[in-house]
Tab-separated table of C-alpha atoms and ligand atoms in Angstrom:
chain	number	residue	atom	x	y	z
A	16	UNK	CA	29.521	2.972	47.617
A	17	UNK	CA	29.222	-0.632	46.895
A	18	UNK	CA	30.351	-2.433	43.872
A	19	UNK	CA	27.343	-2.504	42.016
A	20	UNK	CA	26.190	-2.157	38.345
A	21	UNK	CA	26.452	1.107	36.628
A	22	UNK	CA	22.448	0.989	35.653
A	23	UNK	CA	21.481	0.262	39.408
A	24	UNK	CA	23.551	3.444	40.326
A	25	UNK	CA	21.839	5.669	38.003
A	26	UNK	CA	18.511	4.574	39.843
A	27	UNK	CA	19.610	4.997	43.121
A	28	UNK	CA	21.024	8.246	42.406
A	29	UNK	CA	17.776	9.305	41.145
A	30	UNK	CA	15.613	7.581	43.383
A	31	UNK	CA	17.601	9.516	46.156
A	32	UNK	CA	17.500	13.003	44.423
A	33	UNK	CA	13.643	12.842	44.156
A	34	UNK	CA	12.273	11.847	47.599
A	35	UNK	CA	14.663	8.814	48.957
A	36	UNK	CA	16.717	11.055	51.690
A	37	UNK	CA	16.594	8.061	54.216
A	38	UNK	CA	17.715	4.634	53.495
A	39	UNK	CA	14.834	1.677	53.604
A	40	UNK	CA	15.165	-1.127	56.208
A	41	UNK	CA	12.826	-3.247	54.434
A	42	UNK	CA	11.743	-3.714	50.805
A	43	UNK	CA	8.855	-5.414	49.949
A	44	UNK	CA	6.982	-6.778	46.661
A	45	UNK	CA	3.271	-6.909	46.975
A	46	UNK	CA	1.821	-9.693	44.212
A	47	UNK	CA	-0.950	-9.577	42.310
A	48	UNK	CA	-4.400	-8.206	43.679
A	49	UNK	CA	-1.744	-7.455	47.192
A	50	UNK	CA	-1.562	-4.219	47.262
A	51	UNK	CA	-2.778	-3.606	51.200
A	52	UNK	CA	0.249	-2.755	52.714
A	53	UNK	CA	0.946	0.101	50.501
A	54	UNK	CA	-2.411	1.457	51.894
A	55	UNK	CA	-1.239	1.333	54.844
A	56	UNK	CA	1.942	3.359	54.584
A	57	UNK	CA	2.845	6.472	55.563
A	58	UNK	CA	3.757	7.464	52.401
A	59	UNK	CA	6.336	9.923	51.823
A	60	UNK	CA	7.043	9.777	47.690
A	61	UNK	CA	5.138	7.326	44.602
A	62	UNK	CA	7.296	6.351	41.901
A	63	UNK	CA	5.195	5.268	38.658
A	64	UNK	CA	7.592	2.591	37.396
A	65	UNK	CA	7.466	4.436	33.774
A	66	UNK	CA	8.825	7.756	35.704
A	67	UNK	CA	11.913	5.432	37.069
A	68	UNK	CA	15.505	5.094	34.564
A	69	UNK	CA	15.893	1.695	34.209
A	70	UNK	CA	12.544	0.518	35.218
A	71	UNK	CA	10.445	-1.856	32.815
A	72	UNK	CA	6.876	0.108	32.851
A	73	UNK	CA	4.042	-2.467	34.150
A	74	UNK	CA	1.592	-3.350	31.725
A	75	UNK	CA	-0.793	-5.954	33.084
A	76	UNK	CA	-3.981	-3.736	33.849
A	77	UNK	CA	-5.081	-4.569	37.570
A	78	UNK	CA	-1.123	-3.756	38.582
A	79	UNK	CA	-0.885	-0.040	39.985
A	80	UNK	CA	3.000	0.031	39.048
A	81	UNK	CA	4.424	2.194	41.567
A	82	UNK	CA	7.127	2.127	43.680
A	83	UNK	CA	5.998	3.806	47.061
A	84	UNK	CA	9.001	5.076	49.574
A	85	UNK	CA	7.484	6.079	53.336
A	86	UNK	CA	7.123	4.515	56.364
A	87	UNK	CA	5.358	1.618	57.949
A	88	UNK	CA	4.798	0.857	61.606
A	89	UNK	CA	7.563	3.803	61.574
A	90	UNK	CA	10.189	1.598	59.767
A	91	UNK	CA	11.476	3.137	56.596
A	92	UNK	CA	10.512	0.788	53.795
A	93	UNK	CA	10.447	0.876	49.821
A	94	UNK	CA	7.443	-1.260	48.361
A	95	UNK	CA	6.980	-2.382	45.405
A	96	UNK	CA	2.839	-2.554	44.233
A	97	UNK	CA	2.682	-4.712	41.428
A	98	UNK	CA	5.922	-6.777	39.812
A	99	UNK	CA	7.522	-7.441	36.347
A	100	UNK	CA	6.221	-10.971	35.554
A	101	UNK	CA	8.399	-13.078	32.892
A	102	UNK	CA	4.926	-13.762	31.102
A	103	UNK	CA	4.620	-10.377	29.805
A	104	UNK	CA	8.043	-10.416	27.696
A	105	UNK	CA	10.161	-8.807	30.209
A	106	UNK	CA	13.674	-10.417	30.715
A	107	UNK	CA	15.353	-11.983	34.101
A	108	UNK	CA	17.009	-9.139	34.128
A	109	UNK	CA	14.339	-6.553	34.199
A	110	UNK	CA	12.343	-7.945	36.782
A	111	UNK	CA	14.733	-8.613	38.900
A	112	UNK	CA	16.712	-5.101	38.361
A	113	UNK	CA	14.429	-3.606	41.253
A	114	UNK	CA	15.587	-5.724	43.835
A	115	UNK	CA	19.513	-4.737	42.770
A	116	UNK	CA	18.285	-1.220	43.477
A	117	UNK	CA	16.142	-1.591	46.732
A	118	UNK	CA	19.557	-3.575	48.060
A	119	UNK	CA	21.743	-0.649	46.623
A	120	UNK	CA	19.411	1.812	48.664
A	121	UNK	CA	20.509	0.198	52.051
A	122	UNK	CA	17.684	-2.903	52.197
A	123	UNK	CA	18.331	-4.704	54.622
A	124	UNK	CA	14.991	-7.300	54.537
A	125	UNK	CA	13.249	-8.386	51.496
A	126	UNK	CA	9.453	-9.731	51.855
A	127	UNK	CA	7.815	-11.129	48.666
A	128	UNK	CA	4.103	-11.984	48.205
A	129	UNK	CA	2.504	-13.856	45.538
A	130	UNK	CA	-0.942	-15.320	44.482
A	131	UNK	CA	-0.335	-19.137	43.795
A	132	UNK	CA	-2.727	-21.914	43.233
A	133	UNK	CA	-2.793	-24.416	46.047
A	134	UNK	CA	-1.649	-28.081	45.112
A	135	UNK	CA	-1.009	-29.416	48.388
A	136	UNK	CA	-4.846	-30.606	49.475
A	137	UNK	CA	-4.798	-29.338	52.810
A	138	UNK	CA	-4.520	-25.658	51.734
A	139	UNK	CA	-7.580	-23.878	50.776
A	140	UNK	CA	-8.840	-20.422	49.252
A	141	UNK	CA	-7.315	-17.717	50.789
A	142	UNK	CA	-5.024	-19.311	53.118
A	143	UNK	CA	-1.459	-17.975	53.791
A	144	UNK	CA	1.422	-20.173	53.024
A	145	UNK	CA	5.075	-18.948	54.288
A	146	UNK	CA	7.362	-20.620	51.529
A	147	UNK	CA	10.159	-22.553	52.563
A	148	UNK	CA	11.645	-23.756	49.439
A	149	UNK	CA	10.938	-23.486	45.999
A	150	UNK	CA	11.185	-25.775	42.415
A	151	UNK	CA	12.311	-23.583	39.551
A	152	UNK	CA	10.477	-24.358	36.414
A	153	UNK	CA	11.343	-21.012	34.812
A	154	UNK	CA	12.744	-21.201	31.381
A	155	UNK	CA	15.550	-18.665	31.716
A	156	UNK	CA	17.528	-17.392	34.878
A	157	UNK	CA	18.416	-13.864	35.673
A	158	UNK	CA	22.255	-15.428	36.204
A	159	UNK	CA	22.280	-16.106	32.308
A	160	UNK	CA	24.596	-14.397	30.333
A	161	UNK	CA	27.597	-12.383	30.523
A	162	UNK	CA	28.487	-12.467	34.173
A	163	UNK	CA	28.471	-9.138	35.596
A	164	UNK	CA	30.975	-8.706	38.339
A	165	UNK	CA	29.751	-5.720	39.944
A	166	UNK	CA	26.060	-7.937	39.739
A	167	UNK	CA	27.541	-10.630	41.934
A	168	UNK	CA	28.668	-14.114	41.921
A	169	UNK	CA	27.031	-16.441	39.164
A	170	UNK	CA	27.398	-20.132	41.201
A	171	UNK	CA	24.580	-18.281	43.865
A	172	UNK	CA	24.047	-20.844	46.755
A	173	UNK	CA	20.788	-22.205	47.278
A	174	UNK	CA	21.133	-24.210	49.988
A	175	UNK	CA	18.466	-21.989	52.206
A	176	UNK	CA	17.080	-19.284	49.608
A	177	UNK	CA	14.470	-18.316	52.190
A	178	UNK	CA	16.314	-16.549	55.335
A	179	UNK	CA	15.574	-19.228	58.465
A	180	UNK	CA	15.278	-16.364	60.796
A	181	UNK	CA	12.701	-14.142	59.198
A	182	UNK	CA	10.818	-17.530	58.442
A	183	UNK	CA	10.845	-18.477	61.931
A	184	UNK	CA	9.734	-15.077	63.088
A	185	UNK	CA	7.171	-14.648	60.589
A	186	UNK	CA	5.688	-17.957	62.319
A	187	UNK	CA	6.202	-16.337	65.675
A	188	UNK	CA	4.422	-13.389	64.548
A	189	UNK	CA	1.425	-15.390	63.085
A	190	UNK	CA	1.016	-17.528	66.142
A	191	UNK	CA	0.941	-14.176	68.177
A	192	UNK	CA	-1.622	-12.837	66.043
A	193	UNK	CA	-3.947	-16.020	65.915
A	194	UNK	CA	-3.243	-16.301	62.135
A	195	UNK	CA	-2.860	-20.159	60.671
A	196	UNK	CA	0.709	-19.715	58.603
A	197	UNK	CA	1.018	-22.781	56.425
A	198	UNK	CA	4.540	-23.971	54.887
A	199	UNK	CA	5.342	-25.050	51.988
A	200	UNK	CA	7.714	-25.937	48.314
A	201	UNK	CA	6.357	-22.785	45.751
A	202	UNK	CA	6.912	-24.206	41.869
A	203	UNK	CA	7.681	-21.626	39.567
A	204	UNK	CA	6.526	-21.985	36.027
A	205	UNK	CA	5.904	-19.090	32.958
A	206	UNK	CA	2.208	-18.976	32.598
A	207	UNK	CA	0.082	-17.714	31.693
A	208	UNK	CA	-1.709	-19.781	31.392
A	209	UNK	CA	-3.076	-22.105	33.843
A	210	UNK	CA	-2.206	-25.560	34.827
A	211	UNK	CA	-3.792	-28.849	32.829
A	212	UNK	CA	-5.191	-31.652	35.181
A	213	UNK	CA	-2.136	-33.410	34.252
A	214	UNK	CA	0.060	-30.534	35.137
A	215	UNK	CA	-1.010	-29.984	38.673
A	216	UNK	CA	-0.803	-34.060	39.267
A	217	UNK	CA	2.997	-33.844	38.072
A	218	UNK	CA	3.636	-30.833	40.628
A	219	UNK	CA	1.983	-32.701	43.151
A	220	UNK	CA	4.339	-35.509	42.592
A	221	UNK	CA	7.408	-33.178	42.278
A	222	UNK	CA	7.129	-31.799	45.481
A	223	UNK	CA	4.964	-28.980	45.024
A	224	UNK	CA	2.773	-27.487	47.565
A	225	UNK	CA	1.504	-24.412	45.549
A	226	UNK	CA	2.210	-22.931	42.018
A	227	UNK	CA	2.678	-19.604	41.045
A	228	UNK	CA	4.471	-17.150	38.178
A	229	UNK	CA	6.973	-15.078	39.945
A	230	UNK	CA	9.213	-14.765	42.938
A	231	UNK	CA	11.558	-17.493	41.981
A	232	UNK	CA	13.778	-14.342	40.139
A	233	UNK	CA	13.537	-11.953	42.685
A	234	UNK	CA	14.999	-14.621	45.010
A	235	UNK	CA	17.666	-15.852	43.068
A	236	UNK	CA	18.946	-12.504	42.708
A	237	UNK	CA	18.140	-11.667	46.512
A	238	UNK	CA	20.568	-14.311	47.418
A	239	UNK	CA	23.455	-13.400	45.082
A	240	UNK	CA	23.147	-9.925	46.460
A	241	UNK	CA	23.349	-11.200	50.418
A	242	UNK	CA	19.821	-9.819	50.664
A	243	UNK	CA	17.589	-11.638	53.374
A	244	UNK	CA	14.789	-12.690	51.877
A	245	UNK	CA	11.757	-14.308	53.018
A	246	UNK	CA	8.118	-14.964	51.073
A	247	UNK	CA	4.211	-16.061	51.719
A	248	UNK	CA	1.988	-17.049	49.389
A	249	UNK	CA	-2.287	-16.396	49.365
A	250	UNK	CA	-3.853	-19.392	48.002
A	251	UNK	CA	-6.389	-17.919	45.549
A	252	UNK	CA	-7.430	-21.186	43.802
A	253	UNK	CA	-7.552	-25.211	44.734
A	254	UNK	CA	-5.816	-27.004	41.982
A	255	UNK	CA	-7.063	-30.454	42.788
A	256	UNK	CA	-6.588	-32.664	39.699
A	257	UNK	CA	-9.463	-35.085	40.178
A	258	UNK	CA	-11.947	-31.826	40.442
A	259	UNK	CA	-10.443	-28.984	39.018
A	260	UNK	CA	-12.645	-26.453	39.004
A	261	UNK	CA	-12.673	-23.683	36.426
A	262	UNK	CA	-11.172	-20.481	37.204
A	263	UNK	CA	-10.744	-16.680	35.959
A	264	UNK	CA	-8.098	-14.265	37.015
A	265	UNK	CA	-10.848	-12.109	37.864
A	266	UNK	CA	-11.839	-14.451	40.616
A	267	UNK	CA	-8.071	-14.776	41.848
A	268	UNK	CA	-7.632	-11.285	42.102
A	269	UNK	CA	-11.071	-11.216	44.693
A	270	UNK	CA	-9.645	-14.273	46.599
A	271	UNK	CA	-6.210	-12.086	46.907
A	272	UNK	CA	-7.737	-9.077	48.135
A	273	UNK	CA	-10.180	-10.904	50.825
A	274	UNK	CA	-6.423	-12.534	51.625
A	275	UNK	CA	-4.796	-9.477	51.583
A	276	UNK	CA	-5.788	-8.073	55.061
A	277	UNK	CA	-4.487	-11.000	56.559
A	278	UNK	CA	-0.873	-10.612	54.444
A	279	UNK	CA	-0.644	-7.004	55.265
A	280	UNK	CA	-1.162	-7.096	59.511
A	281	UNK	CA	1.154	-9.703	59.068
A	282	UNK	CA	3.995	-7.719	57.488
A	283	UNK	CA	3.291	-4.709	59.645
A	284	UNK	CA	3.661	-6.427	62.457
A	285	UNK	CA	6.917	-8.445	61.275
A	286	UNK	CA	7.700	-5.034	60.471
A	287	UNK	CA	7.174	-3.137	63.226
A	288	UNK	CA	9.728	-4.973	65.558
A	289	UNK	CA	12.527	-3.600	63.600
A	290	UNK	CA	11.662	-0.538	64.482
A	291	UNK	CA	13.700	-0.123	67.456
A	292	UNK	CA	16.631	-1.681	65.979
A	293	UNK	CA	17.059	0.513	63.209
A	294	UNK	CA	15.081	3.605	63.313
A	295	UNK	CA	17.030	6.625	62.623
B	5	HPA	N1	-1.241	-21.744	38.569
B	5	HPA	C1	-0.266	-20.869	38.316
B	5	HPA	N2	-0.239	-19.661	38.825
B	5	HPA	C2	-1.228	-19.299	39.627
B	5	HPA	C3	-2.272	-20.156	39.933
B	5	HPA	C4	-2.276	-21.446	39.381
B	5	HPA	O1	-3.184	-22.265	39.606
B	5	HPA	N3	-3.099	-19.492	40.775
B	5	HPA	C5	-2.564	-18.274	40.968
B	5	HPA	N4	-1.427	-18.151	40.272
């Protein structure tokens, strides 16, 4: 077993009792309005997060909440439909606690999704955006605190958060599927509200190519756990400062699910070519 917290071993051991026989290659966490992939699943068990020790229960209303183990494309793979976002009170360390447990399961390739509002001008409504790097405006880290050995290191690297070989064959496998993959810096802030005119301007200028609510956790903690990461964006609204239109998260949820076929043949077909390497 590895060194890993005492919580996080509870889960597994559950997790395992109640449907999880096989270890997951892959773990994935769909964002909001994302949930595609899981449709496309051979599903073998759904976890309601509320059902799961340990788990923070979902409570933003368009999020189904469940953690689905099966297959896809024949690879065995634990996905996570719908995410703990720091907006709705939960700590650093409950929304990132799930990705302790997929790794503790034997995941060996995490793949993140997100909506985020485009800042760069070239990216439009809908568009996919693989992110490269990312700006942390977050007001608290899931590293705080007492530093858990058994959690990891606390001085985490970030020198390349985003795993340079699943980037560079997530391009491959966009260019082979005639999809346009963008690139860019995703800036992390606490919503939720949206961003002033003045807001998106100072992203702009910081570096930022999109903005968004989540991920940036679920990364940091990816990387002090060794866990290859890699995440894409769906553009669901143009933050231009000098014409911001108004928006409603009803609208952002549509753009994300007329995005989300896109996303999803994407990751099934990144996901697909491990099948040879690790099916069991
Ligand atoms: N800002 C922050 N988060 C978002 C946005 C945005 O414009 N769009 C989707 N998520």
């Amino acid at each position: 077993m590895q060194n890993i917290p005492a919580a996080v071993a509870e889960t597994v051991a559950f997790l395992q009792k109640h449907a999880i026989d096989r270890p997951p290659v892959v773990g994935v966490v769909l964002g909001s309005g994302l949930g595609m992939l899981a449709k496309k699943m051979e599903v073998i068990h759904s976890f309601p997060y509320n059902a799961i020790p340990h788990f923070a229960e979902a409570t933003v209303e368009f999020h189904k909440g469940h953690l689905v183990y099966g297959t896809i494309a024949g690879t065995h793979a634990i996905v996570m439909q719908g995410r703990f976002h720091y907006y709705e009170g939960y700590s650093m360390q409950q929304i990132t606690f799930p990705i302790r447990v997929m790794k503790a399961l034997g995941v060996q390739q995490l793949f993140l999704s997100n909506a985020a509002g485009g800042i760069n001008p070239a990216y439009k409504k809908g568009d996919l955006v693989l992110i490269e790097d990312h700006l942390n405006f977050l007001p608290d880290n899931p590293l705080r605190g007492v530093n858990n050995a058994a959690a990891g290191q606390r001085f985490v690297d970030m020198a390349a958060p985003y795993n340079q070989l699943l980037n560079s064959q997530l391009k491959a496998k966009a260019g082979a599927l005639k999809m346009n993959l963008q690139q860019g810096v995703y800036a992390a802030v606490m919503g939720p509200n949206l961003e002033t005119r003045a807001e998106y301007r100072w992203l702009r200028n910081t570096g930022a190519d999109m903005v968004g609510m989540s991920t940036v956790p679920e990364v940091i903690v990816a990387n002090q756990i060794s866990l290859p990461c890699a995440a894409i964006s769906v553009i669901t609204d143009e933050c231009n400062p000098d014409n911001l239109q108004p928006v409603n998260i009803a609208e952002i949820i549509e753009v994300a699910g007329k995005a989300d076929e896109k996303l999803s043949e994407l990751l099934v077909a990144m996901i697909k070519r491990q099948t040879g390497r690790y099916k069991t």
